[in-house]
Amino acid sequence: MRLSDHQLVMAAFDGELGAAEFETLQRRLKEEPELLALYREHALLHHSLTEEFEGRHPLGEGVPSVSRGPRWLLPLIAFAALFSILLGVWKCTRTEPPAASAPGGSPPERVEIPATNSHGPGVTMLEDRFDSGSMETGRRPLQGASHWRLEKGQPQIVGKHLEGSGFETYFYLPADAVSAARPVLLITVETVASSTGTFHTPGWAGFSLYQEGYEVCFFGDSYGPEETWALDVKRSLIPLMPARPVTGPRTMTFRYDRRDGTVELYEGPEPGDTPLIRSKILPGLNFDQIRIGASPEATLAVHSLRVRANEAPGR
């Protein structure tokens, strides 16, 4: 192990590695036990610091995190993140068997439906327009290999949109759709005005991405009094806000680049030149579930949702 390996590992946690450097780090982690031990120490230190300062905010004002899991989950998240990094390349170069389904759910399957946009060819993992039917466990989307699992509340499809308070519904995403060949995850949501409540409240309303049961990213109206769309990532102590408030029902696009861990939130149906919010999380993640939901204080109204795995520009 070289002295420069310390800087290499720190750069990985800061999201500063390019695609080639990240692939080299993954290969070395598999081959060099000393480098793996160093990476594990950094992973545990990073998440221990996150746990230590969890819930502390400037001027004594606490802003609750979107995640509502107990504090003892954080060390487990550290190991989950570490294993994701180590297995990233391996998972992308093998054919995965169908994943086991959770109780009441069905396993995701490999998706091969072609789709194009400004980011180049890719696949659509999930597309649904909530203009008919009902939201219940077993609802099939317009496109997608799994089905919705309603785990809390009773949202209704009325006026050509899904609307509800105090609800959570989940959908399995194919684990192999976002890969080295298609490294960009795009989620476009079209939200509309609700007939029964408001989007901006002290509670939360929006969309979450999960990996192996842990909430990694959230975008929408986060916990707290701020009336704006926000992005909440595990590395941040408080939700990240745009420079100016972006309020009310809008069409928004979330972007994650697994090569360097960049996460961005844009207004509109496609990523533009300048994101409203930009941050970094661990690279190489493969999200396996998406959630739509709102706390009892808030109301979320959604007309459509689309999840894509795309090539990067210029490929």
Coordinates of N, CA, C and O in Angstrom, one line a residue, residues 9-97:
V9 N -8.4 7.1 -1.2 CA -9.6 6.7 -0.5 C -10.4 8.0 -0.1 O -11.6 8.0 -0.2
M10 N -9.7 9.0 0.4 CA -10.4 10.3 0.7 C -11.1 10.9 -0.5 O -12.3 11.4 -0.4
A11 N -10.5 10.8 -1.7 CA -11.1 11.3 -2.9 C -12.3 10.5 -3.3 O -13.3 11.1 -3.8
A12 N -12.3 9.2 -3.0 CA -13.5 8.4 -3.3 C -14.7 8.9 -2.4 O -15.8 9.0 -2.9
F13 N -14.5 9.1 -1.2 CA -15.5 9.6 -0.3 C -16.0 11.0 -0.6 O -17.2 11.4 -0.4
D14 N -15.1 11.8 -1.2 CA -15.5 13.2 -1.6 C -16.1 13.2 -3.0 O -16.4 14.3 -3.5
G15 N -16.2 12.1 -3.7 CA -16.7 12.0 -5.0 C -15.9 12.7 -6.1 O -16.4 13.2 -7.1
E16 N -14.6 12.6 -5.9 CA -13.6 13.3 -6.8 C -12.9 12.4 -7.8 O -12.1 12.9 -8.5
L17 N -13.3 11.1 -7.8 CA -12.6 10.2 -8.7 C -13.3 10.1 -10.0 O -14.6 10.2 -10.1
G18 N -12.6 10.1 -11.1 CA -13.1 9.8 -12.4 C -13.5 8.4 -12.6 O -13.3 7.5 -11.7
A19 N -14.1 8.1 -13.7 CA -14.6 6.7 -14.0 C -13.5 5.7 -14.0 O -13.6 4.6 -13.4
A20 N -12.4 6.0 -14.6 CA -11.2 5.1 -14.7 C -10.6 4.9 -13.3 O -10.3 3.8 -12.9
E21 N -10.5 6.0 -12.6 CA -9.9 5.9 -11.2 C -10.8 5.1 -10.3 O -10.3 4.3 -9.5
F22 N -12.1 5.3 -10.4 CA -13.0 4.5 -9.6 C -12.9 3.0 -9.9 O -12.9 2.2 -9.0
E23 N -12.9 2.7 -11.2 CA -12.8 1.3 -11.5 C -11.5 0.7 -11.0 O -11.4 -0.5 -10.6
T24 N -10.4 1.4 -11.1 CA -9.1 0.9 -10.6 C -9.2 0.7 -9.1 O -8.7 -0.3 -8.5
L25 N -9.8 1.6 -8.3 CA -10.0 1.5 -6.9 C -10.8 0.2 -6.6 O -10.5 -0.6 -5.7
Q26 N -11.9 0.0 -7.3 CA -12.7 -1.2 -7.1 C -11.9 -2.5 -7.3 O -12.0 -3.4 -6.5
R27 N -11.1 -2.5 -8.3 CA -10.2 -3.7 -8.6 C -9.2 -3.9 -7.5 O -9.1 -5.0 -7.0
R28 N -8.6 -2.8 -7.0 CA -7.6 -3.0 -6.0 C -8.2 -3.4 -4.7 O -7.6 -4.1 -3.9
L29 N -9.4 -2.9 -4.4 CA -10.1 -3.3 -3.1 C -10.3 -4.8 -3.1 O -10.3 -5.4 -2.0
K30 N -10.6 -5.4 -4.2 CA -10.8 -6.8 -4.3 C -9.5 -7.6 -4.1 O -9.5 -8.7 -3.7
E31 N -8.4 -7.0 -4.5 CA -7.1 -7.7 -4.6 C -6.1 -7.4 -3.4 O -5.2 -8.2 -3.2
E32 N -6.3 -6.2 -2.7 CA -5.4 -5.8 -1.7 C -6.0 -5.7 -0.3 O -6.8 -4.7 -0.1
P33 N -5.8 -6.6 0.5 CA -6.5 -6.6 1.9 C -6.1 -5.3 2.7 O -7.0 -4.8 3.4
E34 N -4.9 -4.8 2.5 CA -4.5 -3.6 3.3 C -5.3 -2.4 2.9 O -5.8 -1.6 3.7
L35 N -5.5 -2.3 1.5 CA -6.3 -1.2 1.0 C -7.8 -1.3 1.4 O -8.4 -0.3 1.8
L36 N -8.2 -2.5 1.5 CA -9.6 -2.8 1.9 C -9.8 -2.4 3.4 O -10.8 -1.8 3.7
A37 N -8.8 -2.7 4.2 CA -8.9 -2.3 5.6 C -8.9 -0.8 5.8 O -9.6 -0.3 6.6
L38 N -8.0 -0.1 5.0 CA -8.0 1.3 5.0 C -9.3 1.9 4.6 O -9.9 2.8 5.3
Y39 N -9.9 1.4 3.6 CA -11.2 1.9 3.1 C -12.3 1.6 4.1 O -13.1 2.5 4.4
R40 N -12.2 0.5 4.8 CA -13.2 0.2 5.8 C -13.1 1.2 7.0 O -14.1 1.6 7.5
E41 N -11.9 1.5 7.4 CA -11.7 2.5 8.5 C -12.3 3.8 8.1 O -12.9 4.5 8.9
H42 N -12.1 4.3 6.8 CA -12.6 5.6 6.4 C -14.1 5.5 6.4 O -14.8 6.5 6.7
A43 N -14.7 4.4 5.9 CA -16.1 4.2 5.9 C -16.8 4.3 7.2 O -17.8 5.0 7.5
L44 N -16.2 3.6 8.2 CA -16.7 3.7 9.6 C -16.5 5.0 10.2 O -17.4 5.5 10.9
L45 N -15.4 5.7 9.9 CA -15.2 7.0 10.5 C -16.2 8.0 9.9 O -16.8 8.8 10.6
H46 N -16.4 7.9 8.6 CA -17.3 8.8 7.9 C -18.7 8.7 8.5 O -19.4 9.7 8.9
H47 N -19.2 7.5 8.7 CA -20.6 7.3 9.2 C -20.7 7.5 10.7 O -21.7 7.9 11.2
S48 N -19.6 7.3 11.4 CA -19.6 7.6 12.8 C -19.7 9.1 13.0 O -20.4 9.6 13.9
L49 N -19.0 9.9 12.2 CA -19.1 11.4 12.3 C -20.5 11.8 11.9 O -21.1 12.7 12.5
T50 N -21.1 11.2 10.9 CA -22.5 11.5 10.5 C -23.4 11.2 11.7 O -24.3 12.0 12.0
E51 N -23.2 10.1 12.4 CA -24.1 9.8 13.5 C -23.8 10.8 14.7 O -24.8 11.2 15.3
E52 N -22.6 11.1 14.9 CA -22.3 12.0 16.0 C -23.0 13.4 15.9 O -23.4 13.9 16.9
F53 N -23.0 13.9 14.6 CA -23.6 15.2 14.4 C -25.0 15.2 13.9 O -25.6 16.2 13.5
E54 N -25.6 14.0 13.9 CA -27.0 13.9 13.4 C -27.9 14.7 14.3 O -27.9 14.6 15.5
G55 N -28.7 15.5 13.7 CA -29.7 16.3 14.4 C -29.2 17.6 14.9 O -30.0 18.4 15.5
R56 N -27.9 18.0 14.8 CA -27.4 19.3 15.2 C -27.4 20.2 14.1 O -26.9 20.0 13.0
H57 N -28.0 21.4 14.3 CA -28.2 22.4 13.2 C -27.9 23.8 13.7 O -27.9 24.0 14.9
P58 N -27.6 24.7 12.8 CA -27.2 26.0 13.2 C -28.3 26.7 14.0 O -29.5 26.5 13.8
L59 N -27.9 27.6 14.9 CA -28.9 28.5 15.7 C -29.8 27.7 16.5 O -30.9 28.2 16.9
G60 N -29.5 26.4 16.8 CA -30.3 25.6 17.7 C -31.6 25.2 17.1 O -32.5 24.7 17.8
E61 N -31.8 25.3 15.8 CA -33.1 24.9 15.1 C -32.9 23.5 14.6 O -32.1 23.3 13.6
G62 N -33.6 22.5 15.1 CA -33.5 21.2 14.6 C -34.4 21.0 13.4 O -35.5 21.3 13.4
V63 N -33.8 20.4 12.3 CA -34.6 20.1 11.1 C -34.6 18.6 11.0 O -33.5 18.0 10.7
P64 N -35.7 17.9 11.3 CA -35.6 16.4 11.3 C -35.2 15.9 9.9 O -35.6 16.5 8.9
S65 N -34.5 14.8 10.0 CA -34.2 14.1 8.7 C -35.3 13.5 8.1 O -36.3 13.0 8.8
V66 N -35.3 13.3 6.7 CA -36.4 12.6 6.1 C -36.4 11.1 6.5 O -37.5 10.5 6.6
S67 N -35.2 10.6 6.7 CA -35.2 9.2 7.2 C -35.7 9.1 8.6 O -35.3 9.9 9.5
R68 N -36.6 8.1 8.9 CA -37.1 8.0 10.2 C -36.6 6.7 10.9 O -37.2 6.2 11.8
G69 N -35.5 6.1 10.4 CA -35.0 4.9 11.0 C -34.2 5.2 12.3 O -33.7 6.3 12.5
P70 N -34.0 4.3 13.2 CA -33.3 4.5 14.4 C -31.8 4.7 14.2 O -31.3 4.3 13.2
R71 N -31.2 5.3 15.2 CA -29.7 5.6 15.0 C -28.8 4.4 14.8 O -27.8 4.5 14.2
W72 N -29.3 3.3 15.3 CA -28.4 2.1 15.2 C -28.3 1.6 13.8 O -27.5 0.7 13.5
L73 N -29.1 2.1 12.9 CA -29.0 1.7 11.5 C -27.8 2.2 10.8 O -27.3 1.7 9.8
L74 N -27.2 3.4 11.3 CA -26.1 4.0 10.6 C -24.9 3.1 10.4 O -24.3 3.1 9.3
P75 N -24.4 2.4 11.4 CA -23.3 1.5 11.2 C -23.6 0.5 10.1 O -22.7 0.1 9.3
L76 N -24.9 0.0 10.1 CA -25.2 -1.0 9.0 C -25.2 -0.3 7.7 O -24.8 -1.0 6.7
I77 N -25.5 0.9 7.6 CA -25.5 1.6 6.3 C -24.0 1.7 5.8 O -23.7 1.6 4.6
A78 N -23.1 1.9 6.8 CA -21.7 2.0 6.4 C -21.2 0.7 5.7 O -20.6 0.7 4.7
F79 N -21.6 -0.4 6.3 CA -21.2 -1.7 5.7 C -21.9 -1.9 4.4 O -21.3 -2.5 3.4
A80 N -23.2 -1.5 4.3 CA -23.9 -1.7 3.0 C -23.3 -0.9 1.9 O -23.1 -1.4 0.8
A81 N -22.9 0.3 2.3 CA -22.2 1.2 1.3 C -20.9 0.6 0.9 O -20.5 0.6 -0.3
L82 N -20.1 0.0 1.8 CA -18.8 -0.6 1.5 C -19.0 -1.8 0.6 O -18.3 -1.9 -0.4
F83 N -19.9 -2.6 0.9 CA -20.1 -3.8 0.1 C -20.6 -3.4 -1.3 O -20.3 -4.1 -2.3
S84 N -21.4 -2.3 -1.4 CA -21.9 -1.9 -2.7 C -20.7 -1.5 -3.6 O -20.6 -1.8 -4.8
I85 N -19.7 -0.8 -3.0 CA -18.5 -0.4 -3.7 C -17.7 -1.6 -4.2 O -17.3 -1.7 -5.4
L86 N -17.5 -2.5 -3.3 CA -16.7 -3.7 -3.7 C -17.4 -4.6 -4.7 O -16.7 -5.2 -5.6
L87 N -18.7 -4.6 -4.7 CA -19.4 -5.5 -5.6 C -19.9 -4.8 -6.9 O -20.5 -5.5 -7.7
G88 N -19.6 -3.5 -7.0 CA -20.2 -2.8 -8.1 C -19.8 -3.3 -9.5 O -20.7 -3.6 -10.3
V89 N -18.5 -3.5 -9.7 CA -18.1 -3.9 -11.0 C -18.5 -5.4 -11.3 O -19.0 -5.8 -12.3
W90 N -18.4 -6.2 -10.2 CA -18.8 -7.6 -10.3 C -20.2 -7.8 -10.7 O -20.6 -8.6 -11.6
K91 N -21.1 -7.0 -10.1 CA -22.5 -7.1 -10.4 C -22.8 -6.6 -11.9 O -23.8 -7.1 -12.5
C92 N -22.0 -5.6 -12.3 CA -22.3 -5.1 -13.7 C -21.8 -6.0 -14.8 O -22.1 -5.8 -15.9
T93 N -21.0 -7.0 -14.5 CA -20.4 -7.9 -15.5 C -20.9 -9.3 -15.4 O -20.4 -10.2 -16.1
R94 N -22.0 -9.5 -14.6 CA -22.6 -10.9 -14.6 C -24.1 -10.8 -14.8 O -24.7 -9.7 -14.7
T95 N -24.7 -11.9 -15.2 CA -26.1 -12.0 -15.4 C -26.7 -12.3 -14.0 O -26.5 -13.4 -13.5
E96 N -27.6 -11.5 -13.5 CA -28.2 -11.7 -12.2 C -29.4 -12.5 -12.3 O -30.2 -12.4 -13.2
P97 N -29.6 -13.5 -11.4 CA -30.8 -14.2 -11.3 C -31.9 -13.3 -10.8 O -31.7 -12.3 -10.2

